mmCIF file of C-alpha atoms in Angstrom:
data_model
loop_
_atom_site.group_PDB
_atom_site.id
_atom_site.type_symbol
_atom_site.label_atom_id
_atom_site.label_comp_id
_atom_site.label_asym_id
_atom_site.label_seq_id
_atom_site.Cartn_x
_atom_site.Cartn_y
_atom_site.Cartn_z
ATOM 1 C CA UNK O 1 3.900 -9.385 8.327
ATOM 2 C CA UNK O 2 7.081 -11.037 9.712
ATOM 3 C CA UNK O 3 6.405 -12.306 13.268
ATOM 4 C CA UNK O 4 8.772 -13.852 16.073
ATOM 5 C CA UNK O 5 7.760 -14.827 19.097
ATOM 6 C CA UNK O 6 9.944 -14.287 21.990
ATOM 7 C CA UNK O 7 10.827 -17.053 24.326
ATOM 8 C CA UNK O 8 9.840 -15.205 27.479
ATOM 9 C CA UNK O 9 6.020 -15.882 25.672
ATOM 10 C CA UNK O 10 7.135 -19.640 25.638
ATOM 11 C CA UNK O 11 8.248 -19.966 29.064
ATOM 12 C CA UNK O 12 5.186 -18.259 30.595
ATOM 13 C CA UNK O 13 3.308 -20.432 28.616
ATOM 14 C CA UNK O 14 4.956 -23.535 29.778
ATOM 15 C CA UNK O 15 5.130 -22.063 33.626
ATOM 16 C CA UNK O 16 1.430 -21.276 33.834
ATOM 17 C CA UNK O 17 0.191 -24.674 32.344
ATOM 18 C CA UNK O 18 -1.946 -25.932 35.363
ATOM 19 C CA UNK O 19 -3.176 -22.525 35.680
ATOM 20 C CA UNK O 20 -7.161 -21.631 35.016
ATOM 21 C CA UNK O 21 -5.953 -18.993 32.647
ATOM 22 C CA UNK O 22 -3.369 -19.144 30.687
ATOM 23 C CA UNK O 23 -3.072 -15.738 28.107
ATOM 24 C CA UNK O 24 0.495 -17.025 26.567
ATOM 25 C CA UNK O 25 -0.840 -20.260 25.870
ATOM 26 C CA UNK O 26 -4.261 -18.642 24.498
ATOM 27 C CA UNK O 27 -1.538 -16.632 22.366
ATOM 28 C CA UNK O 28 0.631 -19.483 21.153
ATOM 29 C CA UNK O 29 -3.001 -21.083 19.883
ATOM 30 C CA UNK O 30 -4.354 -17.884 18.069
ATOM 31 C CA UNK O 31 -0.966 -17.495 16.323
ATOM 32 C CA UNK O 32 -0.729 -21.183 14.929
ATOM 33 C CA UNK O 33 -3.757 -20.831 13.294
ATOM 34 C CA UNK O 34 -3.053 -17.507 11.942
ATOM 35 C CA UNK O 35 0.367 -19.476 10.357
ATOM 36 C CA UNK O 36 -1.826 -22.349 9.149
ATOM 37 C CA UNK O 37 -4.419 -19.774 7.528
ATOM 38 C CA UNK O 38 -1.211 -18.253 5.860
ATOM 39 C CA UNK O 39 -2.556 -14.417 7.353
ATOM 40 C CA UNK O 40 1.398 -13.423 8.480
ATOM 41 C CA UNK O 41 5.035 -14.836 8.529
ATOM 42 C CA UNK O 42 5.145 -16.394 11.840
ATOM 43 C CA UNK O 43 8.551 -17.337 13.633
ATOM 44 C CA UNK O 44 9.098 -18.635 16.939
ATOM 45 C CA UNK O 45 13.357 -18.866 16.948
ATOM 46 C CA UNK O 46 13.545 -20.078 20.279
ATOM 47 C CA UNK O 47 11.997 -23.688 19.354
ATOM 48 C CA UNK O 48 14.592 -24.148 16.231
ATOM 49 C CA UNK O 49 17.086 -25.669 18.312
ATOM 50 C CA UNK O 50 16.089 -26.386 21.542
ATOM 51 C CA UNK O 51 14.502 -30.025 21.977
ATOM 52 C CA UNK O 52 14.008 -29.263 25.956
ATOM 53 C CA UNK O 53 11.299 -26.624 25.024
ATOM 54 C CA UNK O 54 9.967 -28.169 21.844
ATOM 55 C CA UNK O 55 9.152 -31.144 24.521
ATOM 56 C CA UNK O 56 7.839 -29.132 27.404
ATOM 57 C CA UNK O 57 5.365 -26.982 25.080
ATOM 58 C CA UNK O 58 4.197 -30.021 23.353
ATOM 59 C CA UNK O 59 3.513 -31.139 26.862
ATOM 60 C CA UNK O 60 0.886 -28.509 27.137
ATOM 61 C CA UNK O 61 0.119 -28.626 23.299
ATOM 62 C CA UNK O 62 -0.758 -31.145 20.844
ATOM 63 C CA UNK O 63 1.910 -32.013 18.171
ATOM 64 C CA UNK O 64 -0.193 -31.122 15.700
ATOM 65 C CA UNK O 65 -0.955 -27.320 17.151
ATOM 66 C CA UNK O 66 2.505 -27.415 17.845
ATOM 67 C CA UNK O 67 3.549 -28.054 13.676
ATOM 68 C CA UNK O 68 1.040 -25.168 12.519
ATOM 69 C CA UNK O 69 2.770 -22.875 15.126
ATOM 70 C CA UNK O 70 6.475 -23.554 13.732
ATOM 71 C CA UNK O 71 4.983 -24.148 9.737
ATOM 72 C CA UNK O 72 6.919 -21.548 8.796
ATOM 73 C CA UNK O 73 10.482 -23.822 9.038
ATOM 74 C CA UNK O 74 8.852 -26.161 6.003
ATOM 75 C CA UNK O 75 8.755 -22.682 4.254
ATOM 76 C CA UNK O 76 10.653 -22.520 0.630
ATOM 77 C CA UNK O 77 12.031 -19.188 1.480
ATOM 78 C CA UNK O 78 14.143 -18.776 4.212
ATOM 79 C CA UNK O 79 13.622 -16.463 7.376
ATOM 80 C CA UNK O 80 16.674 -14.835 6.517
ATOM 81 C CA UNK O 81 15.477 -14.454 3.099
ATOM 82 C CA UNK O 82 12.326 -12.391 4.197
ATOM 83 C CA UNK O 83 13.700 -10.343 7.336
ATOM 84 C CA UNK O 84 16.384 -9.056 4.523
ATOM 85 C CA UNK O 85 13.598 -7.753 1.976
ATOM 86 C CA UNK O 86 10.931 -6.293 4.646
ATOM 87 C CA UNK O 87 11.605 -2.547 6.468
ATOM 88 C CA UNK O 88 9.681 -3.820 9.189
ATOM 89 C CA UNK O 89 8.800 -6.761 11.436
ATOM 90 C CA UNK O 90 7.047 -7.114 14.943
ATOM 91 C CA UNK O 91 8.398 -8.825 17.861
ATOM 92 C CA UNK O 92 6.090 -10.020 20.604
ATOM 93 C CA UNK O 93 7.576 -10.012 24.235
ATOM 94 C CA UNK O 94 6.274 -9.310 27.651
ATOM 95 C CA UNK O 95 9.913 -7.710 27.710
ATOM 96 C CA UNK O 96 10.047 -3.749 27.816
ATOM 97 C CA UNK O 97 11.824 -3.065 24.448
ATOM 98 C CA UNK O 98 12.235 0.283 23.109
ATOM 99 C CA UNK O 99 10.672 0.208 19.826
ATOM 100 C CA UNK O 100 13.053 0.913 16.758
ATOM 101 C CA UNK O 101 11.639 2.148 12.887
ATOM 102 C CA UNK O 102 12.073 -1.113 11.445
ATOM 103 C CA UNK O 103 10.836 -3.299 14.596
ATOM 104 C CA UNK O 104 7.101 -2.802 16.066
ATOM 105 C CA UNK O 105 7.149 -4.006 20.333
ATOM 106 C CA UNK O 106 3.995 -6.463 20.952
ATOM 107 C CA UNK O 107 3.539 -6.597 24.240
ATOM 108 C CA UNK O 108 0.519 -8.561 25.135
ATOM 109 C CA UNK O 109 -0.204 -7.039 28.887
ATOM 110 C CA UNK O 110 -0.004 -3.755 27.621
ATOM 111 C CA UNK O 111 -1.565 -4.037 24.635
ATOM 112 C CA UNK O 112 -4.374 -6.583 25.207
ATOM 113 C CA UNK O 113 -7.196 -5.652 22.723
ATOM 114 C CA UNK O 114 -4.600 -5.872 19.869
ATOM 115 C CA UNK O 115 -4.981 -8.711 17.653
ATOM 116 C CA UNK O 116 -1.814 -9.416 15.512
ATOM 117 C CA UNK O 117 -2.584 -12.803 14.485
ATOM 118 C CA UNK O 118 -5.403 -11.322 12.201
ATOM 119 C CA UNK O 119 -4.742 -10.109 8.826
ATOM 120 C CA UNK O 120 -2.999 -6.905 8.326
ATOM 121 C CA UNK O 121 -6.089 -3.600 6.477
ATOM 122 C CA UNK O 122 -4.734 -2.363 3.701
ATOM 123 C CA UNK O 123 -6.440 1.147 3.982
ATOM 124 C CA UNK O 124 -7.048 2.646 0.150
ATOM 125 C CA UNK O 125 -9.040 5.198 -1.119
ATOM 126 C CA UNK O 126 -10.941 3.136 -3.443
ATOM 127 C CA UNK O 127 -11.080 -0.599 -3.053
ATOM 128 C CA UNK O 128 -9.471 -1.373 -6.696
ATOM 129 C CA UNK O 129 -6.055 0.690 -5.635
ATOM 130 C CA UNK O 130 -5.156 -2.213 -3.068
ATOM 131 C CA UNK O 131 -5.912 -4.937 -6.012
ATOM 132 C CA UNK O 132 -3.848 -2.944 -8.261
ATOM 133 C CA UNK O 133 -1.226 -2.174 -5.633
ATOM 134 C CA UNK O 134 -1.134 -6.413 -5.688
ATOM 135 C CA UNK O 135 0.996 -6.071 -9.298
ATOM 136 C CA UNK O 136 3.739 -3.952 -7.820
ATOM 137 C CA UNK O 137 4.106 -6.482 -4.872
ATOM 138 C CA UNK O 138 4.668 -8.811 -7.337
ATOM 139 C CA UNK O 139 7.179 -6.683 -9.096
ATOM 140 C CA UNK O 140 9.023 -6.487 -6.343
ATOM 141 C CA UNK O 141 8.857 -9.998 -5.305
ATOM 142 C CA UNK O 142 10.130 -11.108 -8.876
ATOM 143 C CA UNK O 143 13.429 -8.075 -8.412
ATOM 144 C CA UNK O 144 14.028 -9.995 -5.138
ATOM 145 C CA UNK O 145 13.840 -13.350 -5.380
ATOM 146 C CA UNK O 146 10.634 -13.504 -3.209
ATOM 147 C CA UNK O 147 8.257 -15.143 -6.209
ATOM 148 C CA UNK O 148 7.208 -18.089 -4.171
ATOM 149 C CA UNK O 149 6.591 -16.180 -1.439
ATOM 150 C CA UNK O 150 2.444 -15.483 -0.328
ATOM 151 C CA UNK O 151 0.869 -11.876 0.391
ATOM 152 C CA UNK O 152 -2.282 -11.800 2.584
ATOM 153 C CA UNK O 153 -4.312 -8.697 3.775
ATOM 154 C CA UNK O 154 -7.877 -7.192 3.677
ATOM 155 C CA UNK O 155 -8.434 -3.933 1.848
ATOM 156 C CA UNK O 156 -10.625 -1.189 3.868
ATOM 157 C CA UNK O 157 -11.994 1.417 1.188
ATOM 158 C CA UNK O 158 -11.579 4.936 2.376
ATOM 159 C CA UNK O 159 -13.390 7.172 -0.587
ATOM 160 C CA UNK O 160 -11.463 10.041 -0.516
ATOM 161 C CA UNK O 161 -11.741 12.519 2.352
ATOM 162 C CA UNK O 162 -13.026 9.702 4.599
ATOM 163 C CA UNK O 163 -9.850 7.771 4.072
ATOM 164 C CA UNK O 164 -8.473 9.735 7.183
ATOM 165 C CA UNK O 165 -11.320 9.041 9.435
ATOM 166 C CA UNK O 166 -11.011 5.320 8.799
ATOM 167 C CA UNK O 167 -7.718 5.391 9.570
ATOM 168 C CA UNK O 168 -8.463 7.455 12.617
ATOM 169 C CA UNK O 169 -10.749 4.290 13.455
ATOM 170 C CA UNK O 170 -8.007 1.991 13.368
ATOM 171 C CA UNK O 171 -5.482 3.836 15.099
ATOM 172 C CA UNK O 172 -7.865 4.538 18.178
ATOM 173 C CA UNK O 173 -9.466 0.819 18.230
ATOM 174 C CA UNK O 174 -5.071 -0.179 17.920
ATOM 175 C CA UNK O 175 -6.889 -3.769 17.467
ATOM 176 C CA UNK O 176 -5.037 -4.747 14.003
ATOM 177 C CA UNK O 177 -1.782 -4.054 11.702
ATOM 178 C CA UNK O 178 -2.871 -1.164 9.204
ATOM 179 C CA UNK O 179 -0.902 0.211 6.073
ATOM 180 C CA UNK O 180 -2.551 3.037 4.429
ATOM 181 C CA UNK O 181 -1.254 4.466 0.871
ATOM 182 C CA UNK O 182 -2.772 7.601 -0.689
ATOM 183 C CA UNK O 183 -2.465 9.414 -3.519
ATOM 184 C CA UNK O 184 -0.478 12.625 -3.459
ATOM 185 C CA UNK O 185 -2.676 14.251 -5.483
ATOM 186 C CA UNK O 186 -0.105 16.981 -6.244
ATOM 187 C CA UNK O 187 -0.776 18.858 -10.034
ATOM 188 C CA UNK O 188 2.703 19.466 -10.543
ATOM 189 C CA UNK O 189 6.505 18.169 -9.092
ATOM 190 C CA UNK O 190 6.769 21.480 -6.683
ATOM 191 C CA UNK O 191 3.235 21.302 -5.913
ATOM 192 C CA UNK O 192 2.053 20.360 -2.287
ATOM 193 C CA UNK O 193 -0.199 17.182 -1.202
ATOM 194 C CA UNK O 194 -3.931 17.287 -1.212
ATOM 195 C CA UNK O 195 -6.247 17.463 1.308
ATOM 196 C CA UNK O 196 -7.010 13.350 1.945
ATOM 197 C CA UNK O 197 -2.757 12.790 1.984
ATOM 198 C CA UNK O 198 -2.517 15.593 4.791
ATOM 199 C CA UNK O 199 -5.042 14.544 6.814
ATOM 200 C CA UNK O 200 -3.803 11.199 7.118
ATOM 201 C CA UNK O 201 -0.167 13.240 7.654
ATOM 202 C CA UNK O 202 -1.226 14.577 10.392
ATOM 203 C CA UNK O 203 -3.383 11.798 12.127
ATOM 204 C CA UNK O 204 0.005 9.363 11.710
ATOM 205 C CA UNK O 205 2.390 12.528 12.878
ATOM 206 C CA UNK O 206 0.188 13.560 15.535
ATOM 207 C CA UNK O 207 -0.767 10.322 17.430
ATOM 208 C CA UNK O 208 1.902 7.902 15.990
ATOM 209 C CA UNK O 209 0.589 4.563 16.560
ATOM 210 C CA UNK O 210 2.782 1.755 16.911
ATOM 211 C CA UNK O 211 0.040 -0.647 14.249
ATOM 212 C CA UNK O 212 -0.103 1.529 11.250
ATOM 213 C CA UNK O 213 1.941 3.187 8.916
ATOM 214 C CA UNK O 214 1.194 5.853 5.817
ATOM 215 C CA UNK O 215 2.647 6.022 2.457
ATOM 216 C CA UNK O 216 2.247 9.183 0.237
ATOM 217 C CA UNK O 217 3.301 8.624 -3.259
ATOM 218 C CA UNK O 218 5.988 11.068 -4.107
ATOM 219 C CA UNK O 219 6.852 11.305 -7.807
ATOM 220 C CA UNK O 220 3.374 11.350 -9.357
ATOM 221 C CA UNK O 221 0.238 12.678 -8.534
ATOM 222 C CA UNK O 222 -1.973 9.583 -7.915
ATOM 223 C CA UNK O 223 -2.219 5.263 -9.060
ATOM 224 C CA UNK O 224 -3.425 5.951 -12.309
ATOM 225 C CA UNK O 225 -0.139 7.470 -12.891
ATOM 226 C CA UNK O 226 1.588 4.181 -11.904
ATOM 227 C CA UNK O 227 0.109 2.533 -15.040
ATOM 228 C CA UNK O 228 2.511 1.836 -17.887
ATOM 229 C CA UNK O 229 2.865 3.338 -20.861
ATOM 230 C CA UNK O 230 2.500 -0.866 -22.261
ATOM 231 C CA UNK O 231 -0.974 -0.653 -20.695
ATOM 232 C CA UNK O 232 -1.910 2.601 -22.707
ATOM 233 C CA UNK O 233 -0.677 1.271 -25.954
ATOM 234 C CA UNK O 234 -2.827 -1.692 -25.788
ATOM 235 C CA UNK O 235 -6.199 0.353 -25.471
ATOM 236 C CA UNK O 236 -5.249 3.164 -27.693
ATOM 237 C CA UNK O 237 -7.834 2.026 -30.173
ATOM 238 C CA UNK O 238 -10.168 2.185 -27.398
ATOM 239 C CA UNK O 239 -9.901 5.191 -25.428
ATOM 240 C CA UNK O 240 -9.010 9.309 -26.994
ATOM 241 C CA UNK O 241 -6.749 10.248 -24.277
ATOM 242 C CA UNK O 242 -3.758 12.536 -24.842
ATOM 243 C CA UNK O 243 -1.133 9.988 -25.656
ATOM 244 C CA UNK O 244 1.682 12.301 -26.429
ATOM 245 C CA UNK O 245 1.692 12.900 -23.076
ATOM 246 C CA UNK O 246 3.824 9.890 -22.551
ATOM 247 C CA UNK O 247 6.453 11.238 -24.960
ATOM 248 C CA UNK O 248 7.050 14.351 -22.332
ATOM 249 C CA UNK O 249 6.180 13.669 -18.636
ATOM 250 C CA UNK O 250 2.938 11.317 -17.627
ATOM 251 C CA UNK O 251 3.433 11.278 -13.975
ATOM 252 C CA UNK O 252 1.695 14.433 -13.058
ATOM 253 C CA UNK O 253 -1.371 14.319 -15.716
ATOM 254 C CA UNK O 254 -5.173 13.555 -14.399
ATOM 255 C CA UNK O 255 -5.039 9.762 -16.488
ATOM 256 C CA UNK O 256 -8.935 10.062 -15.696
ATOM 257 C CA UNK O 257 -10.305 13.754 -17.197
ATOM 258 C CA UNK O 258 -6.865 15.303 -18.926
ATOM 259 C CA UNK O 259 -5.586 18.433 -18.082
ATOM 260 C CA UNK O 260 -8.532 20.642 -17.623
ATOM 261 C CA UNK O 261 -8.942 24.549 -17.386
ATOM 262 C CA UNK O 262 -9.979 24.044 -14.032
ATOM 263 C CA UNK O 263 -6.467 22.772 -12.223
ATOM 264 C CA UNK O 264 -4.839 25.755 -13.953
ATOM 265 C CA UNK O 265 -6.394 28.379 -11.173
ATOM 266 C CA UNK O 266 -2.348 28.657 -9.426
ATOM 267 C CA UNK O 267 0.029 30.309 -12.058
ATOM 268 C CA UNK O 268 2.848 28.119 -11.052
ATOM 269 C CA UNK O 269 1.336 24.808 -11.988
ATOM 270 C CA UNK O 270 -0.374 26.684 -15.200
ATOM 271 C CA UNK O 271 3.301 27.449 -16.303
ATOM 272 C CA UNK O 272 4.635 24.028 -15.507
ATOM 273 C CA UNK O 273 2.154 22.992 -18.057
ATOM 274 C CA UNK O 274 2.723 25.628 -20.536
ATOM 275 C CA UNK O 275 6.372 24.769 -20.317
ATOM 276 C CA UNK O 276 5.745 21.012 -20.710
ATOM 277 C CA UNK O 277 3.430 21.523 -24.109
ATOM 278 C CA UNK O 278 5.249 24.721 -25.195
ATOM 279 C CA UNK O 279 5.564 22.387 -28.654
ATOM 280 C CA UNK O 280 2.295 21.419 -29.186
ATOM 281 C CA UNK O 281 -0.982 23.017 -30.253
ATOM 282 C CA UNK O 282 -2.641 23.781 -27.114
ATOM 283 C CA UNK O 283 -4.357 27.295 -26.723
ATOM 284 C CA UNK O 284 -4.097 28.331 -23.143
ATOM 285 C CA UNK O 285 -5.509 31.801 -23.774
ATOM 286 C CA UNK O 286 -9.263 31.043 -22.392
ATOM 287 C CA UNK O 287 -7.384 29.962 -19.082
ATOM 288 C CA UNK O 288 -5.334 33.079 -18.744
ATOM 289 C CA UNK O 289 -8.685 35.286 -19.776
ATOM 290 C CA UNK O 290 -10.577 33.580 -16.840
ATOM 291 C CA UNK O 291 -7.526 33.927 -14.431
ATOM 292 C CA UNK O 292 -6.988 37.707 -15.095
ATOM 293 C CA UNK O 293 -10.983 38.750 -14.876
ATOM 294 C CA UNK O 294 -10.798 36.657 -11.442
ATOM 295 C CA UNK O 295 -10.046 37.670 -8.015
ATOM 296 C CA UNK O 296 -9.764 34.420 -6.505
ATOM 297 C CA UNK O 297 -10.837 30.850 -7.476
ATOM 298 C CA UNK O 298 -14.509 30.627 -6.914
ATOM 299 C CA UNK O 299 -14.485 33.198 -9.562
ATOM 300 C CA UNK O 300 -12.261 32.064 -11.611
ATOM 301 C CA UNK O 301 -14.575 28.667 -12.056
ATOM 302 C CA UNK O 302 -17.350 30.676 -12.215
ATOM 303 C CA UNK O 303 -15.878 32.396 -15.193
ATOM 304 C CA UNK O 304 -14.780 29.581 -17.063
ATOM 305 C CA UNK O 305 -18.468 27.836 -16.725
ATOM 306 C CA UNK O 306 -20.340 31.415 -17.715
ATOM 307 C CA UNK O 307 -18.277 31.969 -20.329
ATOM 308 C CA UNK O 308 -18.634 28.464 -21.711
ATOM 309 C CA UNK O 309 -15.195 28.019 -21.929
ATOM 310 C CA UNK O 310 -14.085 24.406 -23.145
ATOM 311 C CA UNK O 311 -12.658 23.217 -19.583
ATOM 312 C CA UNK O 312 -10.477 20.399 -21.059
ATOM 313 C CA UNK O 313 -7.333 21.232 -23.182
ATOM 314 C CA UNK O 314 -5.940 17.373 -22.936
ATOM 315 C CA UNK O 315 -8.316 13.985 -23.217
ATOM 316 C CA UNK O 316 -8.065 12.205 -20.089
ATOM 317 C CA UNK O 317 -8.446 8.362 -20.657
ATOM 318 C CA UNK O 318 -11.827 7.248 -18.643
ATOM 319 C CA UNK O 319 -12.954 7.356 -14.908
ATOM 320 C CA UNK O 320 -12.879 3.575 -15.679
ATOM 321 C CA UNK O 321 -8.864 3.407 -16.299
ATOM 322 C CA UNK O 322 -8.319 1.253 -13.216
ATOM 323 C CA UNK O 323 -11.256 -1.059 -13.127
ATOM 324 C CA UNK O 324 -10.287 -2.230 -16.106
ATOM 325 C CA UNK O 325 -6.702 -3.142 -15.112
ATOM 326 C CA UNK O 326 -7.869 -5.361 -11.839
ATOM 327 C CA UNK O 327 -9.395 -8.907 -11.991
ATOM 328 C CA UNK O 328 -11.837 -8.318 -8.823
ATOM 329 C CA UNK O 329 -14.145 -6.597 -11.543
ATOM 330 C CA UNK O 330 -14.399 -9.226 -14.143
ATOM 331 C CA UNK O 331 -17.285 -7.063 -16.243
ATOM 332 C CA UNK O 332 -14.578 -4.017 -16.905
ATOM 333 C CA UNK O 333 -11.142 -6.001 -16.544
ATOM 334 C CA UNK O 334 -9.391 -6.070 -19.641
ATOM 335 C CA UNK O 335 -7.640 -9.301 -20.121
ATOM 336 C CA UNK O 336 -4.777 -8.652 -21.932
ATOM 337 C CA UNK O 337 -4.091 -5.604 -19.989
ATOM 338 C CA UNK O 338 -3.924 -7.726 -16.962
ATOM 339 C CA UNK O 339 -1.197 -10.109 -18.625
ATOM 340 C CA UNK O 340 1.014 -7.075 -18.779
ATOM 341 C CA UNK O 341 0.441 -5.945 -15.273
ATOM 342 C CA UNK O 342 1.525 -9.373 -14.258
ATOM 343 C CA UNK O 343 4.361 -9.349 -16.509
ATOM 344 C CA UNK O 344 5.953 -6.060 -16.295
ATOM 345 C CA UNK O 345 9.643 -4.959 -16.022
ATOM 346 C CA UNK O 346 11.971 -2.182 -15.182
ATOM 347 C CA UNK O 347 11.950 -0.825 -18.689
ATOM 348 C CA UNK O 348 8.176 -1.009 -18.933
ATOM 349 C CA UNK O 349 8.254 2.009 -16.322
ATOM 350 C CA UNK O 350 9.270 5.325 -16.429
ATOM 351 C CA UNK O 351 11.777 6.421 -13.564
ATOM 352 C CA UNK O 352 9.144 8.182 -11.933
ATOM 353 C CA UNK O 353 7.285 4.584 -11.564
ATOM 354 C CA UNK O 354 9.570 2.463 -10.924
ATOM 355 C CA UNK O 355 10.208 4.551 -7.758
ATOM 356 C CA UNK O 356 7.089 4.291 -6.906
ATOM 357 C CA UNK O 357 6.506 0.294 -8.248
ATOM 358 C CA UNK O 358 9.445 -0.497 -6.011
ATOM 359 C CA UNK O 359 8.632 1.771 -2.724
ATOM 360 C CA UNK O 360 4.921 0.334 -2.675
ATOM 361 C CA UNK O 361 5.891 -2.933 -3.355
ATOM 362 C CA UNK O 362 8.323 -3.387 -0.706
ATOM 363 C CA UNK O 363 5.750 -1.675 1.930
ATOM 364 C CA UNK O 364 3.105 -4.135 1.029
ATOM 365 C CA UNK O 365 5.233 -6.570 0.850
ATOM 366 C CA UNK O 366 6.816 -5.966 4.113
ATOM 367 C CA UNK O 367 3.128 -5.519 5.995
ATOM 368 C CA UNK O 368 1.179 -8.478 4.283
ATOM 369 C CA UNK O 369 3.875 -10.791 3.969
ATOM 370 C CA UNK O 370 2.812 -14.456 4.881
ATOM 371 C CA UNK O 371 3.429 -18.231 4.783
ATOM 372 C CA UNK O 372 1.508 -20.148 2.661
ATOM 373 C CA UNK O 373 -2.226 -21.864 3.645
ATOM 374 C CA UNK O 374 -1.252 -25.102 5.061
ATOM 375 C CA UNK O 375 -3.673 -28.004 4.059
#
């Protein structure tokens, strides 16, 4: 994340220098190894310009503690450069600032277990979506201008309906920075979020904690929708998905299983579906058999699996899809699929992704922003 330090935190530094303990100073020392390790963008403005308080806190602080704390001026992208592309950056000051939606207040008296020189979670449901989510940050570095610049975080798996609780965790500890990003899980453009993305709704709306934030994706049902069509094309000899699917609308189809009798329970998202493949040859009949002999849902799956109904209308792709795509699991990756990721552009992605590419990228980028490791 982008950091400044105040100058009130230098001056109470520099004030309390023959004191026993000295928190500021403790500060100033935590955060210039935090800038060396490259774990955040850290600024101190104050010490830019002023020689007077460059001297007197180099009184207190060797030169070379001193460089790692200002390492971000040797940067190669400007300050400017990064507070432009980021929606958010924290300020730490003993001052009592009203926080705003793009700045986060540090104040170290009132918020003394917090620990902002540590590297920002990155709160997923499965530990491959923040890997993955690692290609769109680089997308949106290479739309910005921001290639050279460093990303730095460590992923928390949440597995599904846990993903909330951990969350929970880290807004009651308030200890670290923590993004979270969840599938909507949605089965259709109208349809509402699932369970996981309204629990962690209502944990961020409820308590609204000044460390984390929560991204729902919005125009497609979960991150195996935000794989390109490119991706698809290259495994097609591979995998017996429904590809045709790409010639209509991808973003809402289960990338994983296919569209299966089993989603179809609500009649609105069964019609979106029967709209969508009104062209092909795709026999809904079994589904509409099971829904009218059903009073409510538990039924209606009881039906279709009594009646040995074939659940799956559409080939999903694997449970593998994403594994394959990420680098942390060398035995599944699929190398030339992770070229493409690397490489992709705006008219790789459908609108509905490139939405998405650009609104996650610019999150992550904005929460695990960093210099580089200095050597």
């Amino acid at each position: 994340m982008y950091i400044e330090i105040e100058e009130d935190i230098i001056k109470d530094a520099i004030s309390k220098s023959n004191n026993v303990v000295n928190t500021s100073l403790d500060l100033l020392y935590l955060f210039a190894l935090s800038a060396y390790k490259g774990r955040h963008y850290i600024t101190v403005p104050c010490l830019v310009n002023n020689k007077d308080l460059c001297s007197k806190l180099q009184q207190i602080m060797s030169k070379r503690i001193l460089n790692m704390l200002r390492s971000a001026e040797r940067e190669y992208v400007q300050w400017k450069t990064i507070r432009e592309n980021v929606i958010v950056h924290a300020v730490v000051t003993y001052k009592k600032l009203n926080p705003q939606n793009d700045i986060i207040i540090v104040d170290p008296h009132d918020e003394s277990n917090f620990e902002p020189y540590t590297k920002c979670r990155v709160l997923t449901e499965h530990i491959n979506d923040s890997a993955f989510f690692e290609y769109l940050v680089r997308f949106y570095k290479n739309t910005h201008n921001l290639s050279k610049c460093k990303t730095c975080f460590d992923p928390l798996m949440g597995g599904g309906f846990t993903t909330a609780d951990i969350l929970m965790h880290e807004v009651c500890n308030r200890e670290h920075f923590c993004l979270v990003i969840s599938d909507s899980d949605k089965k259709w453009p109208n349809g509402k979020n699932g369970e996981t993305a309204i629990k962690i709704e209502n944990v961020m709306n409820s308590l609204k904690p000044f460390n984390c934030y929560f991204y729902v994706m919005k125009d497609v049902m979960e991150i195996e929708n935000l794989i390109p069509k490119k991706v698809f094309d290259v495994i097609a000899c591979e995998r017996f998905g429904y590809k045709k699917i790409f010639e209509k609308e991808s973003s809402y189809f289960d990338m994983k299983k296919g569209l299966c009798i089993s989603d179809l329970y609500n009649d609105r998202i069964c019609k979106y579906w029967k709209e969508l493949l009104k062209d092909e040859p795709i026999n809904f009949s079994e589904r509409d058999t099971a829904k009218k002999n059903s009073k409510n849902k538990e039924a209606y799956l009881k039906e279709i699996k009594d009646k040995h109904y074939a659940n799956q209308l559409c080939a999903g792709f694997g449970t593998d899809l994403l594994e394959m795509c990420v680098l942390k699991d060398k035995n599944v990756a699929h190398p030339e699929v992770v070229d493409i990721l690397n490489n992709i552009k705006r008219e790789d992605l459908t609108d509905a992704q490139l939405k998405e590419w650009m609104n996650i990228g610019q999150i992550m980028f904005s929460w695990t922003c960093c210099s580089r490791v200095h050597q």
